[in-house]
């Protein structure tokens, strides 16, 4: 049984950047629906007890095409939103340090250049999707974007996402309307680098 990530902050905790109604709808309706639909599909596929990262990395093992699509879309929606909501915080650590910061500087040049790259990927994702900073076991970093509820795991890259920028319109449209770039710019103000560092340690340990 896959458990939806429960918010450690109130639905208005991310205001003024993410309004309470958006958090309530996004987490309480969209994310909850992905979780329920994943559990239904994984049960039918006999995969209800798998680790979600292993499940997304082995979608080709699900023979029924409709079931495979259901697990891909809802498993991605489940996993991606667990990551998204767990790396946002009302009291974020504003910059990374240690091994992650060193690798960011080595790979992208600087934090500002990383932010510019992620922002461009998020703004440039046509239609619904995500932008990511990901790592592999060796500690290498990758910035990328994915359509729909895909992610670097289901895409078979060998990388695991550390932070997620949701650019589905349901993530920002109530407040930002068509101004996706403004939402992306503001999102960095509530992105908790302590959570991202913990993800980097988990993936590279
Ligand atoms: Mn979403």
PDB file of C-alpha atoms and ligand atoms in Angstrom:
ATOM      1  CA  UNK A   1       0.000   0.000   0.000  1.00  0.00           C
ATOM      2  CA  UNK A   2       1.485   3.317  -1.054  1.00  0.00           C
ATOM      3  CA  UNK A   3       1.035   6.097   1.508  1.00  0.00           C
ATOM      4  CA  UNK A   4       0.577   9.703   0.442  1.00  0.00           C
ATOM      5  CA  UNK A   5       3.082  12.139   1.950  1.00  0.00           C
ATOM      6  CA  UNK A   6       1.338  14.091   4.713  1.00  0.00           C
ATOM      7  CA  UNK A   7       2.073  17.810   4.862  1.00  0.00           C
ATOM      8  CA  UNK A   8       4.025  18.924   7.952  1.00  0.00           C
ATOM      9  CA  UNK A   9       2.763  22.488   7.349  1.00  0.00           C
ATOM     10  CA  UNK A  10      -0.741  23.981   7.246  1.00  0.00           C
ATOM     11  CA  UNK A  11      -2.401  24.525   3.873  1.00  0.00           C
ATOM     12  CA  UNK A  12      -1.723  28.264   4.215  1.00  0.00           C
ATOM     13  CA  UNK A  13       1.864  27.635   5.331  1.00  0.00           C
ATOM     14  CA  UNK A  14       3.346  28.338   1.899  1.00  0.00           C
ATOM     15  CA  UNK A  15       1.523  31.646   1.446  1.00  0.00           C
ATOM     16  CA  UNK A  16       1.900  34.113  -0.113  1.00  0.00           C
ATOM     17  CA  UNK A  17       3.746  32.075  -2.738  1.00  0.00           C
ATOM     18  CA  UNK A  18       1.358  29.118  -2.905  1.00  0.00           C
ATOM     19  CA  UNK A  19      -2.151  30.000  -1.729  1.00  0.00           C
ATOM     20  CA  UNK A  20      -4.064  27.725   0.660  1.00  0.00           C
ATOM     21  CA  UNK A  21      -6.737  26.715  -1.866  1.00  0.00           C
ATOM     22  CA  UNK A  22      -4.072  25.593  -4.332  1.00  0.00           C
ATOM     23  CA  UNK A  23      -2.358  23.481  -1.642  1.00  0.00           C
ATOM     24  CA  UNK A  24      -5.698  22.006  -0.515  1.00  0.00           C
ATOM     25  CA  UNK A  25      -6.722  21.130  -4.065  1.00  0.00           C
ATOM     26  CA  UNK A  26      -3.288  20.018  -5.217  1.00  0.00           C
ATOM     27  CA  UNK A  27      -2.487  17.813  -2.211  1.00  0.00           C
ATOM     28  CA  UNK A  28      -6.001  16.927  -1.041  1.00  0.00           C
ATOM     29  CA  UNK A  29      -7.505  16.190  -4.466  1.00  0.00           C
ATOM     30  CA  UNK A  30      -4.909  15.707  -7.234  1.00  0.00           C
ATOM     31  CA  UNK A  31      -2.193  14.007  -5.171  1.00  0.00           C
ATOM     32  CA  UNK A  32      -4.755  11.969  -3.233  1.00  0.00           C
ATOM     33  CA  UNK A  33      -6.289  10.760  -6.499  1.00  0.00           C
ATOM     34  CA  UNK A  34      -2.897   9.731  -7.925  1.00  0.00           C
ATOM     35  CA  UNK A  35      -2.264   7.785  -4.709  1.00  0.00           C
ATOM     36  CA  UNK A  36      -5.619   5.981  -4.815  1.00  0.00           C
ATOM     37  CA  UNK A  37      -5.333   5.199  -8.512  1.00  0.00           C
ATOM     38  CA  UNK A  38      -1.756   3.941  -8.072  1.00  0.00           C
ATOM     39  CA  UNK A  39      -2.861   1.619  -5.285  1.00  0.00           C
ATOM     40  CA  UNK A  40      -5.714   0.277  -7.416  1.00  0.00           C
ATOM     41  CA  UNK A  41      -3.473  -0.284 -10.457  1.00  0.00           C
ATOM     42  CA  UNK A  42      -0.532  -1.714  -8.480  1.00  0.00           C
ATOM     43  CA  UNK A  43      -2.873  -4.146  -6.748  1.00  0.00           C
ATOM     44  CA  UNK A  44      -4.179  -5.376 -10.102  1.00  0.00           C
ATOM     45  CA  UNK A  45      -0.626  -5.668 -11.429  1.00  0.00           C
ATOM     46  CA  UNK A  46       0.507  -7.617  -8.354  1.00  0.00           C
ATOM     47  CA  UNK A  47       2.978  -4.842  -7.477  1.00  0.00           C
ATOM     48  CA  UNK A  48       1.320  -3.379  -4.375  1.00  0.00           C
ATOM     49  CA  UNK A  49       4.254  -4.241  -2.092  1.00  0.00           C
ATOM     50  CA  UNK A  50       7.058  -2.864  -4.260  1.00  0.00           C
ATOM     51  CA  UNK A  51       9.235   0.122  -3.449  1.00  0.00           C
ATOM     52  CA  UNK A  52       7.929   2.994  -5.604  1.00  0.00           C
ATOM     53  CA  UNK A  53      11.330   3.786  -7.126  1.00  0.00           C
ATOM     54  CA  UNK A  54      11.824   0.123  -8.068  1.00  0.00           C
ATOM     55  CA  UNK A  55       8.321   0.013  -9.502  1.00  0.00           C
ATOM     56  CA  UNK A  56       8.879   3.103 -11.683  1.00  0.00           C
ATOM     57  CA  UNK A  57      12.240   1.713 -12.824  1.00  0.00           C
ATOM     58  CA  UNK A  58      10.669  -1.574 -13.968  1.00  0.00           C
ATOM     59  CA  UNK A  59       7.462  -0.545 -15.754  1.00  0.00           C
ATOM     60  CA  UNK A  60       8.393  -2.818 -18.669  1.00  0.00           C
ATOM     61  CA  UNK A  61       7.762  -5.795 -16.368  1.00  0.00           C
ATOM     62  CA  UNK A  62       4.015  -5.011 -16.365  1.00  0.00           C
ATOM     63  CA  UNK A  63       2.686  -6.882 -19.372  1.00  0.00           C
ATOM     64  CA  UNK A  64      -0.798  -5.414 -19.712  1.00  0.00           C
ATOM     65  CA  UNK A  65      -0.373  -2.105 -21.615  1.00  0.00           C
ATOM     66  CA  UNK A  66      -3.337  -0.346 -19.971  1.00  0.00           C
ATOM     67  CA  UNK A  67      -2.143  -1.333 -16.509  1.00  0.00           C
ATOM     68  CA  UNK A  68       1.425  -0.300 -17.366  1.00  0.00           C
ATOM     69  CA  UNK A  69       0.161   3.129 -18.446  1.00  0.00           C
ATOM     70  CA  UNK A  70      -1.955   3.447 -15.287  1.00  0.00           C
ATOM     71  CA  UNK A  71       1.030   2.638 -13.053  1.00  0.00           C
ATOM     72  CA  UNK A  72       3.314   4.950 -15.044  1.00  0.00           C
ATOM     73  CA  UNK A  73       0.942   7.925 -14.824  1.00  0.00           C
ATOM     74  CA  UNK A  74      -0.393   7.443 -11.295  1.00  0.00           C
ATOM     75  CA  UNK A  75       2.843   6.054  -9.858  1.00  0.00           C
ATOM     76  CA  UNK A  76       4.635   9.052 -11.306  1.00  0.00           C
ATOM     77  CA  UNK A  77       1.949  11.380  -9.974  1.00  0.00           C
ATOM     78  CA  UNK A  78       2.241   9.790  -6.542  1.00  0.00           C
ATOM     79  CA  UNK A  79       6.039   9.863  -6.408  1.00  0.00           C
ATOM     80  CA  UNK A  80       6.507  13.281  -8.017  1.00  0.00           C
ATOM     81  CA  UNK A  81       4.111  14.981  -5.607  1.00  0.00           C
ATOM     82  CA  UNK A  82       5.597  13.255  -2.555  1.00  0.00           C
ATOM     83  CA  UNK A  83       8.893  14.827  -3.632  1.00  0.00           C
ATOM     84  CA  UNK A  84       7.396  18.221  -4.505  1.00  0.00           C
ATOM     85  CA  UNK A  85       5.534  18.730  -1.225  1.00  0.00           C
ATOM     86  CA  UNK A  86       8.398  17.388   0.907  1.00  0.00           C
ATOM     87  CA  UNK A  87      10.929  19.819  -0.555  1.00  0.00           C
ATOM     88  CA  UNK A  88       8.782  22.921   0.020  1.00  0.00           C
ATOM     89  CA  UNK A  89       8.712  24.553   3.435  1.00  0.00           C
ATOM     90  CA  UNK A  90       7.418  27.669   5.220  1.00  0.00           C
ATOM     91  CA  UNK A  91      10.915  27.882   6.772  1.00  0.00           C
ATOM     92  CA  UNK A  92      13.248  26.744   4.016  1.00  0.00           C
ATOM     93  CA  UNK A  93      17.022  26.518   4.111  1.00  0.00           C
ATOM     94  CA  UNK A  94      17.759  29.014   1.347  1.00  0.00           C
ATOM     95  CA  UNK A  95      21.046  27.638  -0.018  1.00  0.00           C
ATOM     96  CA  UNK A  96      22.693  24.214   0.030  1.00  0.00           C
ATOM     97  CA  UNK A  97      26.103  23.546   1.516  1.00  0.00           C
ATOM     98  CA  UNK A  98      28.627  20.736   1.748  1.00  0.00           C
ATOM     99  CA  UNK A  99      28.884  18.000  -0.866  1.00  0.00           C
ATOM    100  CA  UNK A 100      25.767  19.075  -2.773  1.00  0.00           C
ATOM    101  CA  UNK A 101      26.860  22.695  -3.101  1.00  0.00           C
ATOM    102  CA  UNK A 102      30.337  21.617  -4.225  1.00  0.00           C
ATOM    103  CA  UNK A 103      28.826  19.362  -6.895  1.00  0.00           C
ATOM    104  CA  UNK A 104      26.411  22.089  -8.050  1.00  0.00           C
ATOM    105  CA  UNK A 105      29.300  24.505  -8.482  1.00  0.00           C
ATOM    106  CA  UNK A 106      31.364  21.899 -10.309  1.00  0.00           C
ATOM    107  CA  UNK A 107      28.506  20.850 -12.620  1.00  0.00           C
ATOM    108  CA  UNK A 108      26.634  24.091 -13.297  1.00  0.00           C
ATOM    109  CA  UNK A 109      29.141  26.792 -12.333  1.00  0.00           C
ATOM    110  CA  UNK A 110      27.120  28.354  -9.517  1.00  0.00           C
ATOM    111  CA  UNK A 111      23.773  28.274  -7.724  1.00  0.00           C
ATOM    112  CA  UNK A 112      22.553  31.149  -9.890  1.00  0.00           C
ATOM    113  CA  UNK A 113      23.388  29.220 -13.040  1.00  0.00           C
ATOM    114  CA  UNK A 114      21.625  26.121 -11.706  1.00  0.00           C
ATOM    115  CA  UNK A 115      18.514  28.163 -10.899  1.00  0.00           C
ATOM    116  CA  UNK A 116      18.573  29.744 -14.356  1.00  0.00           C
ATOM    117  CA  UNK A 117      18.876  26.329 -15.980  1.00  0.00           C
ATOM    118  CA  UNK A 118      16.047  24.788 -13.922  1.00  0.00           C
ATOM    119  CA  UNK A 119      13.860  27.841 -14.545  1.00  0.00           C
ATOM    120  CA  UNK A 120      14.414  27.625 -18.294  1.00  0.00           C
ATOM    121  CA  UNK A 121      13.620  23.891 -18.316  1.00  0.00           C
ATOM    122  CA  UNK A 122      10.461  24.438 -16.249  1.00  0.00           C
ATOM    123  CA  UNK A 123       9.286  27.404 -18.330  1.00  0.00           C
ATOM    124  CA  UNK A 124      10.104  25.608 -21.578  1.00  0.00           C
ATOM    125  CA  UNK A 125       8.275  22.353 -20.805  1.00  0.00           C
ATOM    126  CA  UNK A 126       5.458  22.390 -23.343  1.00  0.00           C
ATOM    127  CA  UNK A 127       2.133  21.598 -21.691  1.00  0.00           C
ATOM    128  CA  UNK A 128       2.042  19.703 -18.406  1.00  0.00           C
ATOM    129  CA  UNK A 129       5.163  18.321 -16.805  1.00  0.00           C
ATOM    130  CA  UNK A 130       8.062  18.806 -14.446  1.00  0.00           C
ATOM    131  CA  UNK A 131      11.616  20.077 -14.150  1.00  0.00           C
ATOM    132  CA  UNK A 132      14.145  18.230 -11.997  1.00  0.00           C
ATOM    133  CA  UNK A 133      17.501  18.312 -10.348  1.00  0.00           C
ATOM    134  CA  UNK A 134      18.564  14.675 -10.077  1.00  0.00           C
ATOM    135  CA  UNK A 135      21.559  12.642  -8.940  1.00  0.00           C
ATOM    136  CA  UNK A 136      22.910   9.186  -9.652  1.00  0.00           C
ATOM    137  CA  UNK A 137      24.599   6.870  -7.186  1.00  0.00           C
ATOM    138  CA  UNK A 138      28.040   8.216  -8.155  1.00  0.00           C
ATOM    139  CA  UNK A 139      26.905  11.698  -7.116  1.00  0.00           C
ATOM    140  CA  UNK A 140      26.667  13.227 -10.593  1.00  0.00           C
ATOM    141  CA  UNK A 141      23.942  15.845 -11.054  1.00  0.00           C
ATOM    142  CA  UNK A 142      21.532  16.322 -13.948  1.00  0.00           C
ATOM    143  CA  UNK A 143      18.968  19.035 -14.716  1.00  0.00           C
ATOM    144  CA  UNK A 144      16.113  17.906 -16.957  1.00  0.00           C
ATOM    145  CA  UNK A 145      12.409  18.175 -17.712  1.00  0.00           C
ATOM    146  CA  UNK A 146       9.725  15.543 -18.312  1.00  0.00           C
ATOM    147  CA  UNK A 147       6.214  15.599 -19.779  1.00  0.00           C
ATOM    148  CA  UNK A 148       3.081  14.469 -17.934  1.00  0.00           C
ATOM    149  CA  UNK A 149       3.927  12.466 -14.780  1.00  0.00           C
ATOM    150  CA  UNK A 150       7.135  10.962 -16.128  1.00  0.00           C
ATOM    151  CA  UNK A 151      10.380  11.460 -14.225  1.00  0.00           C
ATOM    152  CA  UNK A 152      14.068  10.512 -14.568  1.00  0.00           C
ATOM    153  CA  UNK A 153      13.368   7.122 -12.930  1.00  0.00           C
ATOM    154  CA  UNK A 154      10.530   6.078 -15.248  1.00  0.00           C
ATOM    155  CA  UNK A 155      12.578   7.455 -18.161  1.00  0.00           C
ATOM    156  CA  UNK A 156      15.314   4.945 -17.311  1.00  0.00           C
ATOM    157  CA  UNK A 157      18.092   7.512 -16.911  1.00  0.00           C
ATOM    158  CA  UNK A 158      19.645   5.965 -13.803  1.00  0.00           C
ATOM    159  CA  UNK A 159      19.144   9.300 -12.047  1.00  0.00           C
ATOM    160  CA  UNK A 160      16.830   9.914  -9.076  1.00  0.00           C
ATOM    161  CA  UNK A 161      15.199  13.333  -8.636  1.00  0.00           C
ATOM    162  CA  UNK A 162      16.235  15.459  -5.653  1.00  0.00           C
ATOM    163  CA  UNK A 163      13.867  18.361  -6.249  1.00  0.00           C
ATOM    164  CA  UNK A 164      10.798  18.805  -8.388  1.00  0.00           C
ATOM    165  CA  UNK A 165       9.207  21.810 -10.065  1.00  0.00           C
ATOM    166  CA  UNK A 166       5.587  21.021 -10.930  1.00  0.00           C
ATOM    167  CA  UNK A 167       4.497  23.030 -13.968  1.00  0.00           C
ATOM    168  CA  UNK A 168       1.069  21.469 -14.413  1.00  0.00           C
ATOM    169  CA  UNK A 169      -1.384  24.353 -14.414  1.00  0.00           C
ATOM    170  CA  UNK A 170      -3.084  22.926 -11.281  1.00  0.00           C
ATOM    171  CA  UNK A 171       0.123  23.833  -9.374  1.00  0.00           C
ATOM    172  CA  UNK A 172      -0.141  27.572 -10.004  1.00  0.00           C
ATOM    173  CA  UNK A 173      -3.117  28.677 -12.069  1.00  0.00           C
ATOM    174  CA  UNK A 174      -5.440  29.897  -9.267  1.00  0.00           C
ATOM    175  CA  UNK A 175      -2.929  32.533  -8.244  1.00  0.00           C
ATOM    176  CA  UNK A 176      -0.502  32.992 -11.139  1.00  0.00           C
ATOM    177  CA  UNK A 177      -2.904  32.376 -14.046  1.00  0.00           C
ATOM    178  CA  UNK A 178      -0.833  32.256 -17.238  1.00  0.00           C
ATOM    179  CA  UNK A 179       2.340  33.596 -15.603  1.00  0.00           C
ATOM    180  CA  UNK A 180       4.232  30.330 -15.214  1.00  0.00           C
ATOM    181  CA  UNK A 181       7.606  32.076 -15.086  1.00  0.00           C
ATOM    182  CA  UNK A 182       6.546  34.140 -12.045  1.00  0.00           C
ATOM    183  CA  UNK A 183       5.463  30.979 -10.212  1.00  0.00           C
ATOM    184  CA  UNK A 184       8.805  29.309 -10.962  1.00  0.00           C
ATOM    185  CA  UNK A 185      10.764  32.345  -9.787  1.00  0.00           C
ATOM    186  CA  UNK A 186       8.769  32.527  -6.538  1.00  0.00           C
ATOM    187  CA  UNK A 187       8.958  28.782  -5.893  1.00  0.00           C
ATOM    188  CA  UNK A 188      12.683  29.047  -5.128  1.00  0.00           C
ATOM    189  CA  UNK A 189      11.716  31.208  -2.110  1.00  0.00           C
ATOM    190  CA  UNK A 190      10.055  28.176  -0.434  1.00  0.00           C
ATOM    191  CA  UNK A 191      12.378  25.450  -1.734  1.00  0.00           C
ATOM    192  CA  UNK A 192      14.023  23.790   1.254  1.00  0.00           C
ATOM    193  CA  UNK A 193      17.632  22.931   0.424  1.00  0.00           C
ATOM    194  CA  UNK A 194      17.914  20.947   3.678  1.00  0.00           C
ATOM    195  CA  UNK A 195      15.421  18.466   2.212  1.00  0.00           C
ATOM    196  CA  UNK A 196      17.253  18.456  -1.128  1.00  0.00           C
ATOM    197  CA  UNK A 197      20.576  17.789   0.644  1.00  0.00           C
ATOM    198  CA  UNK A 198      18.979  14.886   2.547  1.00  0.00           C
ATOM    199  CA  UNK A 199      17.765  13.451  -0.777  1.00  0.00           C
ATOM    200  CA  UNK A 200      21.275  13.798  -2.240  1.00  0.00           C
ATOM    201  CA  UNK A 201      22.740  11.916   0.732  1.00  0.00           C
ATOM    202  CA  UNK A 202      20.146   9.149   0.399  1.00  0.00           C
ATOM    203  CA  UNK A 203      20.730   8.682  -3.341  1.00  0.00           C
ATOM    204  CA  UNK A 204      24.538   8.722  -3.097  1.00  0.00           C
ATOM    205  CA  UNK A 205      25.101   6.747   0.096  1.00  0.00           C
TER     206      UNK A 205
HETATM  207 MN1  LIG B   1       0.801  18.588  -9.534  1.00  0.00          MN
END
